[in-house]
Coordinates of C-alpha atoms in Angstrom, one line a residue:
M1 CA 0.0 0.0 0.0
W2 CA 1.3 3.5 -1.0
N3 CA 2.1 5.9 1.9
P4 CA 1.1 9.7 1.4
W5 CA 4.6 10.7 0.3
Q6 CA 5.0 8.0 -2.4
L7 CA 1.5 8.7 -3.6
F8 CA 2.4 12.5 -3.7
Y9 CA 5.5 12.0 -5.7
R10 CA 3.9 9.6 -8.3
T11 CA 1.1 12.1 -8.8
A12 CA 3.4 15.0 -9.1
L13 CA 5.6 13.3 -11.7
G14 CA 2.5 12.3 -13.7
C15 CA 1.2 15.8 -13.6
M16 CA 4.5 17.3 -14.7
I17 CA 4.7 14.9 -17.8
L18 CA 1.1 15.7 -18.5
E19 CA 1.7 19.4 -18.3
I20 CA 4.8 19.2 -20.6
F21 CA 2.7 17.2 -23.1
I22 CA -0.1 19.5 -23.2
H23 CA 2.4 22.5 -23.6
N24 CA 4.1 20.8 -26.6
V25 CA 0.8 19.9 -28.3
A26 CA -0.8 23.4 -27.7
Q27 CA 2.2 25.4 -28.7
G28 CA 4.5 23.1 -30.6
L29 CA 8.2 22.6 -29.9
N30 CA 10.4 25.5 -30.6
V31 CA 11.7 24.4 -34.0
C32 CA 14.2 27.0 -34.2
M33 CA 16.2 25.8 -31.0
S34 CA 15.7 22.2 -31.7
G35 CA 17.6 22.6 -35.0
S36 CA 20.8 23.1 -33.3
A37 CA 21.9 25.8 -35.8
M38 CA 25.6 26.7 -35.6
S39 CA 25.6 29.7 -37.9
C40 CA 23.3 32.4 -39.1
E41 CA 22.9 30.7 -42.5
E42 CA 21.9 27.4 -40.9
C43 CA 19.4 29.1 -38.8
L44 CA 17.6 30.8 -41.8
L45 CA 17.2 27.2 -43.4
I46 CA 15.4 25.7 -40.3
H47 CA 12.2 27.5 -40.7
P48 CA 11.0 30.9 -42.0
S49 CA 9.9 31.9 -38.5
C50 CA 13.4 31.6 -37.2
A51 CA 15.8 34.6 -36.6
W52 CA 19.4 34.9 -35.6
C53 CA 20.8 37.3 -32.9
A54 CA 24.2 38.8 -34.0
Q55 CA 24.4 40.9 -30.9
E56 CA 28.0 40.8 -29.3
E57 CA 27.0 40.2 -25.7
F58 CA 24.1 37.9 -25.8
G59 CA 23.0 35.0 -23.3
R60 CA 23.9 33.9 -19.9
A61 CA 27.5 33.2 -18.8
R62 CA 28.5 29.5 -18.9
T63 CA 25.4 28.7 -21.0
L64 CA 25.5 27.3 -24.5
T65 CA 23.3 30.2 -25.8
S66 CA 21.2 29.5 -28.8
R67 CA 21.3 32.6 -31.0
C68 CA 18.8 30.8 -33.3
D69 CA 15.2 31.4 -31.9
L70 CA 11.7 32.9 -32.8
R71 CA 12.1 36.6 -33.2
Q72 CA 9.8 37.4 -30.2
N73 CA 11.8 35.1 -28.0
L74 CA 15.1 36.8 -28.9
Q75 CA 13.6 40.1 -28.1
K76 CA 12.6 38.8 -24.6
R77 CA 16.1 37.5 -24.1
G78 CA 17.6 40.9 -24.7
C79 CA 18.4 41.0 -28.4
E80 CA 18.0 44.3 -30.0
A81 CA 16.0 44.4 -33.2
H82 CA 18.8 45.8 -35.3
H83 CA 21.0 42.9 -34.4
M84 CA 18.4 40.3 -35.7
E85 CA 18.8 38.5 -39.0
S86 CA 15.4 37.4 -40.3
P87 CA 14.9 38.1 -44.1
S88 CA 11.4 37.5 -45.6
S89 CA 10.5 36.7 -49.2
S90 CA 9.4 39.6 -51.4
T91 CA 7.9 40.3 -54.8
T92 CA 8.9 43.5 -56.9
V93 CA 7.2 44.5 -60.1
V94 CA 9.9 45.5 -62.7
K95 CA 7.6 46.1 -65.7
S96 CA 3.8 46.4 -65.9
E97 CA 2.4 48.0 -69.0
P98 CA -1.5 48.1 -69.2
L99 CA -3.5 45.5 -71.0
S100 CA -4.5 46.3 -74.6
S101 CA -8.2 46.4 -75.5
K102 CA -7.9 45.7 -79.4
G103 CA -5.5 43.4 -81.4
S104 CA -5.4 44.3 -85.0
G105 CA -4.3 47.6 -86.8
P106 CA -1.1 49.6 -87.0
T107 CA 0.0 48.9 -83.4
Q108 CA -0.6 45.1 -83.4
Y109 CA 3.0 44.3 -82.6
D110 CA 2.6 46.2 -79.4
V111 CA -0.5 44.4 -78.2
I112 CA -0.2 43.5 -74.4
Q113 CA -2.4 40.6 -73.2
I114 CA -0.7 39.8 -69.9
M115 CA 0.2 42.1 -66.9
P116 CA 2.7 42.5 -65.3
Q117 CA 5.4 41.6 -67.9
K118 CA 8.3 41.4 -65.7
I119 CA 8.8 40.8 -61.8
S120 CA 11.6 39.9 -59.5
L121 CA 11.4 37.5 -56.5
S122 CA 13.7 37.4 -53.5
L123 CA 12.9 34.0 -51.9
R124 CA 13.8 32.8 -48.4
P125 CA 13.5 29.0 -48.2
G126 CA 10.1 28.0 -47.0
D127 CA 8.7 31.6 -46.9
Q128 CA 6.1 31.8 -49.6
T129 CA 5.4 35.0 -51.5
S130 CA 2.5 35.7 -53.9
F131 CA 1.7 37.9 -56.9
K132 CA -1.2 38.5 -59.2
V133 CA -1.3 38.0 -63.0
Q134 CA -3.9 39.3 -65.3
V135 CA -4.7 38.0 -68.7
R136 CA -6.9 39.3 -71.5
Q137 CA -7.5 37.9 -74.9
V138 CA -8.0 41.1 -76.8
E139 CA -10.6 41.7 -79.5
D140 CA -9.8 41.5 -83.1
Y141 CA -6.4 39.8 -82.5
P142 CA -4.6 38.1 -85.5
V143 CA -5.3 34.4 -85.8
D144 CA -3.3 31.6 -87.5
L145 CA -5.2 28.4 -87.9
Y146 CA -3.5 25.2 -89.3
Y147 CA -5.9 22.4 -90.1
L148 CA -4.3 19.0 -89.6
M149 CA -6.3 16.1 -91.1
D150 CA -6.3 12.4 -90.8
L151 CA -6.4 11.2 -94.4
S152 CA -6.8 7.4 -93.6
L153 CA -9.5 5.4 -95.5
S154 CA -12.0 5.8 -92.7
M155 CA -12.0 9.7 -93.1
K156 CA -13.2 9.7 -96.7
D157 CA -16.6 11.1 -96.0
D158 CA -15.1 13.9 -93.8
L159 CA -12.7 14.8 -96.7
D160 CA -15.7 15.3 -99.0
T161 CA -17.4 17.5 -96.4
I162 CA -14.5 19.9 -95.8
R163 CA -13.7 20.6 -99.5
N164 CA -15.3 24.0 -99.2
L165 CA -14.3 24.4 -95.6
G166 CA -12.0 27.4 -96.2
T167 CA -14.5 29.8 -97.4
K168 CA -17.0 29.0 -94.7
L169 CA -14.5 29.0 -92.0
A170 CA -13.0 32.2 -93.0
D171 CA -16.4 33.9 -93.0
E172 CA -17.0 32.9 -89.4
M173 CA -13.6 33.7 -88.1
R174 CA -13.8 37.2 -89.7
K175 CA -16.6 37.8 -87.2
L176 CA -14.0 37.4 -84.4
T177 CA -10.9 39.0 -86.2
S178 CA -10.1 40.9 -89.2
N179 CA -6.7 39.3 -89.7
F180 CA -7.2 35.5 -90.2
R181 CA -4.9 33.1 -91.9
L182 CA -5.5 29.4 -92.8
G183 CA -3.1 26.4 -93.5
F184 CA -3.5 22.7 -94.2
G185 CA -1.7 19.5 -93.6
S186 CA -2.4 15.7 -93.6
F187 CA -1.2 12.6 -92.1
V188 CA -1.8 8.8 -92.1
D189 CA 1.0 6.7 -90.5
K190 CA 4.6 5.5 -90.9
N191 CA 5.0 3.8 -94.3
M192 CA 6.6 0.6 -92.9
S193 CA 5.5 -2.6 -91.4
P194 CA 3.5 -3.3 -89.1
F195 CA 1.9 0.1 -89.4
S196 CA 1.2 0.1 -93.1
Y197 CA 0.8 -2.4 -96.0
T198 CA 4.3 -2.9 -97.4
A199 CA 4.1 -5.9 -99.6
P200 CA 5.0 -5.1 -103.3
K201 CA 1.5 -5.2 -104.6
Y202 CA 0.6 -2.5 -102.1
Q203 CA 3.4 -0.1 -102.8
D204 CA 1.5 2.0 -105.3
N205 CA -2.1 1.2 -104.1
P206 CA -2.6 0.1 -100.5
C207 CA -6.2 -0.4 -101.1
N208 CA -5.5 -3.1 -103.7
G209 CA -8.0 -5.8 -103.4
Y210 CA -10.2 -3.9 -101.0
K211 CA -13.6 -4.1 -102.7
L212 CA -15.3 -1.2 -100.9
F213 CA -12.6 1.3 -102.0
P214 CA -10.2 -0.3 -104.4
S215 CA -8.0 2.7 -105.3
C216 CA -6.1 5.0 -102.8
V217 CA -2.7 6.7 -102.6
P218 CA 0.4 5.3 -100.9
S219 CA 0.7 5.7 -97.1
F220 CA 2.7 8.7 -95.7
G221 CA 3.7 10.1 -92.2
F222 CA 2.9 13.9 -92.4
R223 CA 2.6 16.1 -95.4
H224 CA 2.5 19.9 -95.2
L225 CA 0.2 21.1 -98.1
L226 CA -0.5 24.7 -97.5
S227 CA 1.4 27.3 -95.5
L228 CA -0.7 29.8 -93.6
T229 CA -2.4 32.3 -95.9
D230 CA -5.2 34.7 -96.1
K231 CA -6.2 33.5 -99.4
V232 CA -8.9 31.0 -98.4
D233 CA -9.5 29.8 -102.0
R234 CA -6.2 28.2 -102.0
F235 CA -7.2 26.1 -98.9
N236 CA -10.3 24.9 -100.8
E237 CA -8.2 24.1 -103.9
E238 CA -5.6 22.2 -102.0
V239 CA -8.2 20.2 -100.0
Q240 CA -10.0 19.3 -103.3
K241 CA -6.7 17.7 -104.6
Q242 CA -6.4 15.2 -101.7
M243 CA -7.2 11.5 -101.7
V244 CA -7.4 9.1 -98.8
S245 CA -4.8 6.4 -98.0
R246 CA -4.8 3.2 -96.1
N247 CA -2.9 2.0 -93.1
R248 CA -2.7 -1.5 -91.6
D249 CA -3.5 -1.0 -87.8
A250 CA -6.1 1.0 -86.3
P251 CA -4.0 3.7 -84.5
E252 CA -2.8 6.7 -86.7
G253 CA 0.5 8.6 -86.8
G254 CA -1.1 11.9 -85.9
F255 CA 1.2 12.8 -83.1
D256 CA 4.1 12.8 -85.5
A257 CA 2.2 15.3 -87.6
I258 CA 1.3 17.5 -84.6
L259 CA 4.9 17.9 -83.5
Q260 CA 6.1 18.8 -87.0
A261 CA 3.4 21.4 -87.4
A262 CA 4.5 22.9 -84.0
V263 CA 8.3 23.1 -84.5
C264 CA 8.5 23.7 -88.3
K265 CA 7.6 27.4 -87.8
E266 CA 9.1 28.7 -91.0
R267 CA 7.5 26.1 -93.2
I268 CA 4.1 26.4 -91.6
G269 CA 4.3 30.2 -91.4
W270 CA 3.3 30.7 -87.8
R271 CA 3.4 34.5 -87.1
K272 CA 4.9 35.6 -83.8
E273 CA 2.2 38.3 -83.2
A274 CA -0.8 36.0 -83.9
F275 CA -2.9 33.5 -81.8
H276 CA -2.0 30.0 -82.9
L277 CA -4.6 27.4 -83.4
L278 CA -3.9 23.8 -84.5
V279 CA -7.0 21.7 -85.2
F280 CA -6.4 18.0 -85.3
A281 CA -9.2 16.0 -86.9
T282 CA -9.3 12.2 -86.6
D283 CA -11.6 9.2 -86.0
D284 CA -9.1 6.9 -84.3
V285 CA -6.5 6.7 -81.5
P286 CA -2.9 7.8 -82.0
H287 CA 0.3 5.8 -81.8
L288 CA 2.4 6.8 -78.8
A289 CA 6.1 6.8 -77.9
L290 CA 7.5 3.2 -77.8
D291 CA 5.1 2.0 -80.4
G292 CA 7.8 2.6 -82.9
K293 CA 9.7 -0.4 -81.4
L294 CA 7.2 -2.6 -83.2
G295 CA 8.8 -1.6 -86.4
G296 CA 12.4 -1.6 -85.0
L297 CA 12.4 2.2 -84.4
V298 CA 14.5 2.5 -81.2
Q299 CA 15.6 6.1 -81.5
P300 CA 13.4 8.4 -79.5
H301 CA 12.0 11.5 -81.2
D302 CA 14.5 14.4 -80.9
G303 CA 11.6 17.2 -81.1
E304 CA 13.2 18.8 -84.1
C305 CA 11.8 19.8 -87.5
H306 CA 12.5 17.1 -90.2
M307 CA 10.8 18.3 -93.3
N308 CA 12.3 17.5 -96.8
E309 CA 12.1 19.6 -100.0
K310 CA 8.6 17.9 -100.7
N311 CA 7.4 19.2 -97.5
E312 CA 7.1 15.7 -96.2
Y313 CA 8.2 14.4 -92.7
S314 CA 11.6 12.7 -93.5
G315 CA 12.1 11.2 -90.1
S316 CA 8.8 9.1 -90.2
T317 CA 10.7 5.7 -90.7
K318 CA 13.8 6.7 -88.6
M319 CA 12.4 7.8 -85.1
D320 CA 9.8 6.6 -82.7
Y321 CA 6.6 8.5 -82.2
P322 CA 6.8 11.4 -79.8
S323 CA 5.7 11.2 -76.2
L324 CA 3.0 13.1 -74.5
A325 CA 5.5 15.1 -72.5
L326 CA 7.5 16.1 -75.7
L327 CA 4.3 17.2 -77.5
G328 CA 3.3 19.4 -74.5
E329 CA 6.7 20.9 -74.3
K330 CA 6.9 21.8 -78.0
L331 CA 3.3 23.1 -78.2
A332 CA 4.0 25.4 -75.2
E333 CA 7.4 26.5 -76.5
N334 CA 5.8 27.5 -79.7
N335 CA 2.6 29.0 -78.2
I336 CA 0.2 26.7 -80.0
Y337 CA -3.3 26.0 -78.8
L338 CA -4.2 22.5 -79.9
I339 CA -7.9 21.4 -80.6
F340 CA -8.5 17.7 -80.7
A341 CA -11.5 17.3 -83.1
V342 CA -12.5 13.7 -82.7
T343 CA -15.6 11.3 -83.0
K344 CA -17.7 10.6 -80.0
R345 CA -16.4 7.2 -79.2
L346 CA -12.8 8.7 -78.8
Y347 CA -13.9 11.7 -76.7
V348 CA -12.9 10.1 -73.3
I349 CA -9.5 9.0 -74.6
Y350 CA -8.5 12.3 -76.0
K351 CA -10.0 14.1 -73.0
N352 CA -7.5 12.3 -70.9
F353 CA -4.8 13.4 -73.2
T354 CA -5.8 17.1 -72.4
A355 CA -5.0 16.5 -68.8
L356 CA -1.4 15.4 -69.7
I357 CA -0.9 18.0 -72.4
P358 CA -1.4 21.6 -71.1
G359 CA -2.9 24.0 -73.5
T360 CA -5.2 21.5 -75.3
T361 CA -9.0 21.0 -75.6
V362 CA -11.2 18.3 -77.1
E363 CA -14.4 18.7 -79.1
I364 CA -16.8 16.0 -80.6
L365 CA -16.7 15.9 -84.4
D366 CA -19.6 14.5 -86.4
Q367 CA -19.0 11.4 -88.4
D368 CA -18.8 13.5 -91.6
S369 CA -17.3 16.6 -90.0
K370 CA -20.3 18.9 -90.7
N371 CA -19.9 20.6 -87.4
I372 CA -16.2 21.5 -87.8
I373 CA -16.8 25.2 -88.2
Q374 CA -18.9 25.5 -85.0
L375 CA -16.5 23.3 -83.2
I376 CA -13.5 25.6 -84.0
V377 CA -15.4 28.8 -83.1
N378 CA -16.6 27.3 -79.8
A379 CA -13.1 26.2 -78.8
Y380 CA -11.7 29.6 -79.7
N381 CA -14.4 31.4 -77.6
D382 CA -14.4 29.1 -74.7
G383 CA -11.5 30.7 -72.7
Q384 CA -8.1 29.4 -73.1
P385 CA -6.6 26.9 -70.8
L386 CA -3.3 27.9 -68.9
P387 CA -0.3 25.6 -68.0
G388 CA -1.0 23.7 -64.7
L389 CA -4.1 22.2 -65.9
R390 CA -6.2 25.0 -64.7
K391 CA -8.8 26.4 -66.9
C392 CA -11.2 29.5 -67.0
A393 CA -14.5 28.7 -68.9
D394 CA -17.4 30.7 -70.0
L395 CA -15.2 33.6 -70.9
K396 CA -15.7 36.1 -73.7
I397 CA -13.1 37.8 -75.9
G398 CA -12.0 40.9 -74.1
D399 CA -12.7 39.5 -70.6
T400 CA -9.9 40.1 -68.1
V401 CA -8.9 37.1 -65.7
S402 CA -6.8 37.4 -62.8
F403 CA -4.5 34.5 -61.3
N404 CA -3.0 34.5 -57.9
V405 CA 0.5 32.8 -58.2
S406 CA 2.4 31.6 -55.0
V407 CA 6.0 30.7 -55.1
D408 CA 8.4 29.4 -52.4
A409 CA 11.9 28.0 -52.4
R410 CA 12.6 24.5 -50.9
G411 CA 16.2 25.1 -50.3
C412 CA 19.3 27.3 -51.2
P413 CA 21.3 26.9 -54.4
T414 CA 25.0 27.5 -55.0
P415 CA 25.7 31.0 -53.6
G416 CA 25.2 33.7 -56.1
T417 CA 22.7 31.6 -58.2
Q418 CA 20.1 33.5 -60.0
Q419 CA 17.2 31.7 -61.8
S420 CA 14.3 32.6 -63.9
F421 CA 11.0 31.1 -65.3
T422 CA 8.2 32.3 -67.5
I423 CA 4.4 32.2 -67.2
K424 CA 2.4 32.5 -70.3
P425 CA -1.2 31.6 -71.7
V426 CA -0.9 28.9 -74.3
G427 CA -1.3 30.2 -77.8
F428 CA -0.3 33.8 -76.9
K429 CA 3.1 35.3 -77.6
D430 CA 2.8 37.3 -74.4
R431 CA 4.6 36.1 -71.2
L432 CA 5.5 37.1 -67.7
E433 CA 9.2 37.0 -67.0
V434 CA 10.0 36.0 -63.5
S435 CA 13.6 36.5 -62.1
V436 CA 14.6 34.9 -58.7
D437 CA 17.3 35.4 -56.3
Y438 CA 17.6 33.6 -52.9
R439 CA 17.8 35.2 -49.4
C440 CA 20.1 32.6 -47.9
D441 CA 22.9 34.9 -46.7
C442 CA 23.0 37.0 -43.5
G443 CA 23.8 40.6 -43.6
C444 CA 26.0 40.4 -40.6
T445 CA 28.6 38.4 -42.5
N446 CA 29.6 41.6 -44.2
Q447 CA 31.0 42.7 -40.9
T448 CA 33.3 39.7 -40.4
Q449 CA 36.4 40.5 -38.5
A450 CA 39.4 38.4 -39.3
N451 CA 41.8 37.6 -36.4
S452 CA 39.4 39.3 -34.0
T453 CA 40.3 39.9 -30.5
H454 CA 36.9 38.5 -29.6
C455 CA 38.3 35.2 -30.8
S456 CA 41.7 35.5 -29.1
S457 CA 43.1 36.8 -32.4
I458 CA 43.1 33.2 -33.8
G459 CA 39.6 33.2 -35.5
Q460 CA 37.1 35.1 -37.4
Y461 CA 34.3 37.0 -35.6
T462 CA 31.1 36.9 -37.6
C463 CA 27.4 37.4 -36.7
G464 CA 28.2 37.2 -32.9
I465 CA 30.2 33.9 -32.9
C466 CA 33.7 32.9 -33.4
R467 CA 34.9 30.6 -36.3
C468 CA 38.2 29.4 -34.8
D469 CA 41.3 28.6 -37.0
S470 CA 42.2 25.0 -37.4
G471 CA 43.4 23.3 -34.2
Y472 CA 41.5 25.8 -31.9
L473 CA 38.2 25.6 -30.1
G474 CA 36.0 27.2 -27.5
A475 CA 33.6 30.1 -27.5
R476 CA 36.4 32.5 -28.0
C477 CA 39.0 30.1 -29.5
E478 CA 40.7 30.1 -26.0
C479 CA 41.6 26.4 -26.1
Q480 CA 43.8 24.3 -28.3
E481 CA 42.8 20.8 -29.4
G482 CA 44.3 18.1 -27.3
E483 CA 46.1 20.4 -24.7
A484 CA 44.4 18.8 -21.8
G485 CA 44.5 15.2 -22.9
S486 CA 42.2 12.8 -20.9
M487 CA 41.5 15.6 -18.4
Y488 CA 39.7 17.4 -21.0
L489 CA 36.6 15.3 -20.6
T490 CA 37.1 14.1 -17.1
A491 CA 36.7 17.6 -15.7
C492 CA 33.2 17.8 -17.3
R493 CA 32.0 14.6 -15.5
E494 CA 30.4 14.7 -12.1
A495 CA 31.7 11.1 -11.3
E496 CA 33.3 8.3 -13.3
G497 CA 30.9 6.6 -15.6
K498 CA 28.5 9.5 -15.6
Q499 CA 27.5 11.4 -18.9
I500 CA 29.5 14.5 -19.8
C501 CA 27.7 17.5 -18.5
G502 CA 24.9 15.2 -17.5
G503 CA 23.9 14.8 -21.1
R504 CA 22.5 18.5 -20.8
G505 CA 25.5 20.5 -22.1
E506 CA 28.9 20.4 -24.0
C507 CA 32.3 20.3 -22.5
S508 CA 34.3 23.3 -23.7
C509 CA 37.8 24.0 -22.5
N510 CA 37.4 21.8 -19.3
Q511 CA 34.0 23.4 -18.3
C512 CA 30.4 22.6 -19.0
L513 CA 28.4 25.0 -21.2
C514 CA 24.7 24.0 -20.5
Y515 CA 22.1 23.8 -23.2
E516 CA 19.3 26.3 -23.2
S517 CA 15.8 24.9 -22.7
E518 CA 12.4 26.2 -23.5
F519 CA 11.1 25.1 -20.2
G520 CA 13.5 27.1 -18.1
K521 CA 17.2 27.4 -17.0
I522 CA 19.8 24.6 -16.9
Y523 CA 22.8 25.3 -14.7
G524 CA 25.3 23.8 -12.3
T525 CA 29.1 22.8 -12.6
F526 CA 28.0 19.7 -14.4
C527 CA 24.5 21.0 -15.8
E528 CA 22.9 19.0 -13.0
C529 CA 20.4 21.6 -11.9
D530 CA 17.3 23.4 -13.4
D531 CA 14.4 25.3 -12.3
F532 CA 11.6 23.4 -14.0
S533 CA 11.9 19.7 -12.9
C534 CA 10.6 20.1 -9.4
A535 CA 7.1 18.9 -8.5
R536 CA 4.2 21.2 -9.2
H537 CA 0.7 21.5 -7.5
K538 CA -2.0 23.4 -9.4
G539 CA 0.5 24.7 -11.9
I540 CA 2.8 26.2 -9.2
L541 CA 6.3 25.0 -9.2
C542 CA 7.6 23.4 -6.0
S543 CA 4.2 23.8 -4.3
V544 CA 3.6 20.9 -1.8
K545 CA 0.3 19.5 -0.7
Y546 CA 0.5 17.0 2.3
E547 CA -1.1 16.1 5.7
M548 CA 0.5 16.7 9.1
V549 CA -0.8 14.6 11.9
I550 CA 0.0 17.0 14.9
T551 CA 0.7 20.5 13.4
K552 CA -0.5 22.9 10.9
C553 CA 2.4 24.4 8.9
V554 CA 2.9 27.4 6.5
C555 CA 5.7 26.5 4.0
V556 CA 7.7 28.5 1.5
C557 CA 9.3 26.3 -1.1
V558 CA 11.9 27.0 -3.9
C559 CA 13.3 24.8 -6.6
V560 CA 17.2 24.8 -6.2
C561 CA 18.2 21.5 -8.0
V562 CA 15.6 19.9 -5.8
C563 CA 12.5 21.3 -4.0
V564 CA 13.6 22.9 -0.7
C565 CA 10.8 24.0 1.7
V566 CA 11.1 26.1 4.9
C567 CA 8.0 25.5 7.1
V568 CA 6.6 27.4 10.3
C569 CA 4.3 25.1 12.2
V570 CA 1.6 25.7 14.8
K571 CA 0.4 22.6 16.9
E572 CA -3.2 22.0 16.0
R573 CA -5.4 19.2 15.1
A574 CA -4.6 17.3 11.8
S575 CA -5.5 19.3 8.8
E576 CA -4.5 20.0 5.1
S577 CA -2.4 22.9 4.0

């Protein structure tokens, strides 16, 4: 059975542990002090709330003072504000021209559709900064539209439907812009096995022996037929010349064609000062990267333009199909907005592609492509997607959209490093240029004193601490390594076999420097004492509740390594104090 004193000590210990637990949960551990930062730069990396005190005289004597702490804690401990190093992230607008309201006309080269145009960020690791970007697709902005069509046999009805597409499409687009140009290209698939018919009897006519359609042209990868032009009659003429072909498997080589249409800028005729639309019309799934290995094509696509003098893709039988990542990169790089115009059964597949290729959208194409004009107009009007898979829908030409962008650095690069990135709407030439520098250095390092008297003239004094020359140690570089031999550590042990400085400090020059604690003060020759480990009652340190059988006592208790009480007692009946 427990006696009253045993019960008291067990209860007090339990209460103290519970109190510490509740304190840590409610307020969180001091991450700055727990990081054991040995320099100002290390302190800044621990957490954005941490600050470093570079003040010369700071902390208690014979205490391993942490100069890295929360700013408010450093102030309470006597650090003056001008001695604190605690940089924060910031944003500076360098260039911000107002958004334009109209696109075409004599000043179209100066049209501005994104604001601001240039900003500078200073980033402290972990400290987030934000800025606003405004985008407006101006009215009457020049438009370049390149129509890329699948000419495999299953698209014969669609080819017949679009033979007069140029005139009708131009009439509709001129309601949106007075500066419209149209181009045309086609694709089938790689002219090699197993993607196409390669037997001798199929070389000139892959439809040979096919009763439903006995005659067609040889298969080809991609063929550029008409550079972008405002002469829409030429589009109609070029379409009317075309004939379908036949490939062997169901998937088509359309992604080869998309990439060439994107990167062969001079051949296609993309204008820098125009909105770039690429319409991709097909009724089947595409081949993807690695499919080329079926035909022995092990070389990945290099993302470059490979057009011969006949305006045909010369790398069709030399390189694999491009990956989705490569397509997305080249479309964004060349400001091209891609519209997948596909039949209803393929909608879900291509919808998934749009999630992986930023700056794309998908529309359902009628079996005979009768709705192609309305499809293009709808896609143009429906607000343009931005990189990051975020989209603003139900917007009209001329509307202004605002985006809040947040940026933070995860760490510090090599000192002096400056980086930059761009933000831009897909299909626009306009972009926001963002330059970045990092706030990883402390200003106090500019006042470093070599061979400082603070450091016994054998070390650098910087940011309030000494960096001793090789072979020296101590808070002021006052000791030399190995000078005390085995006595160096023995003097810091209370008894043989015990921990150095009781495990609550470090031995420096034959004396203990005690750690600082967020719970109170640690002190003593061997850091054996503190002012927070004594028992508590009702939250009061070293407050004792017990029963006296004969007397009533009034006690005054203090915590000096252990709880010490002085009591004045009066003889009375048993009671509680």
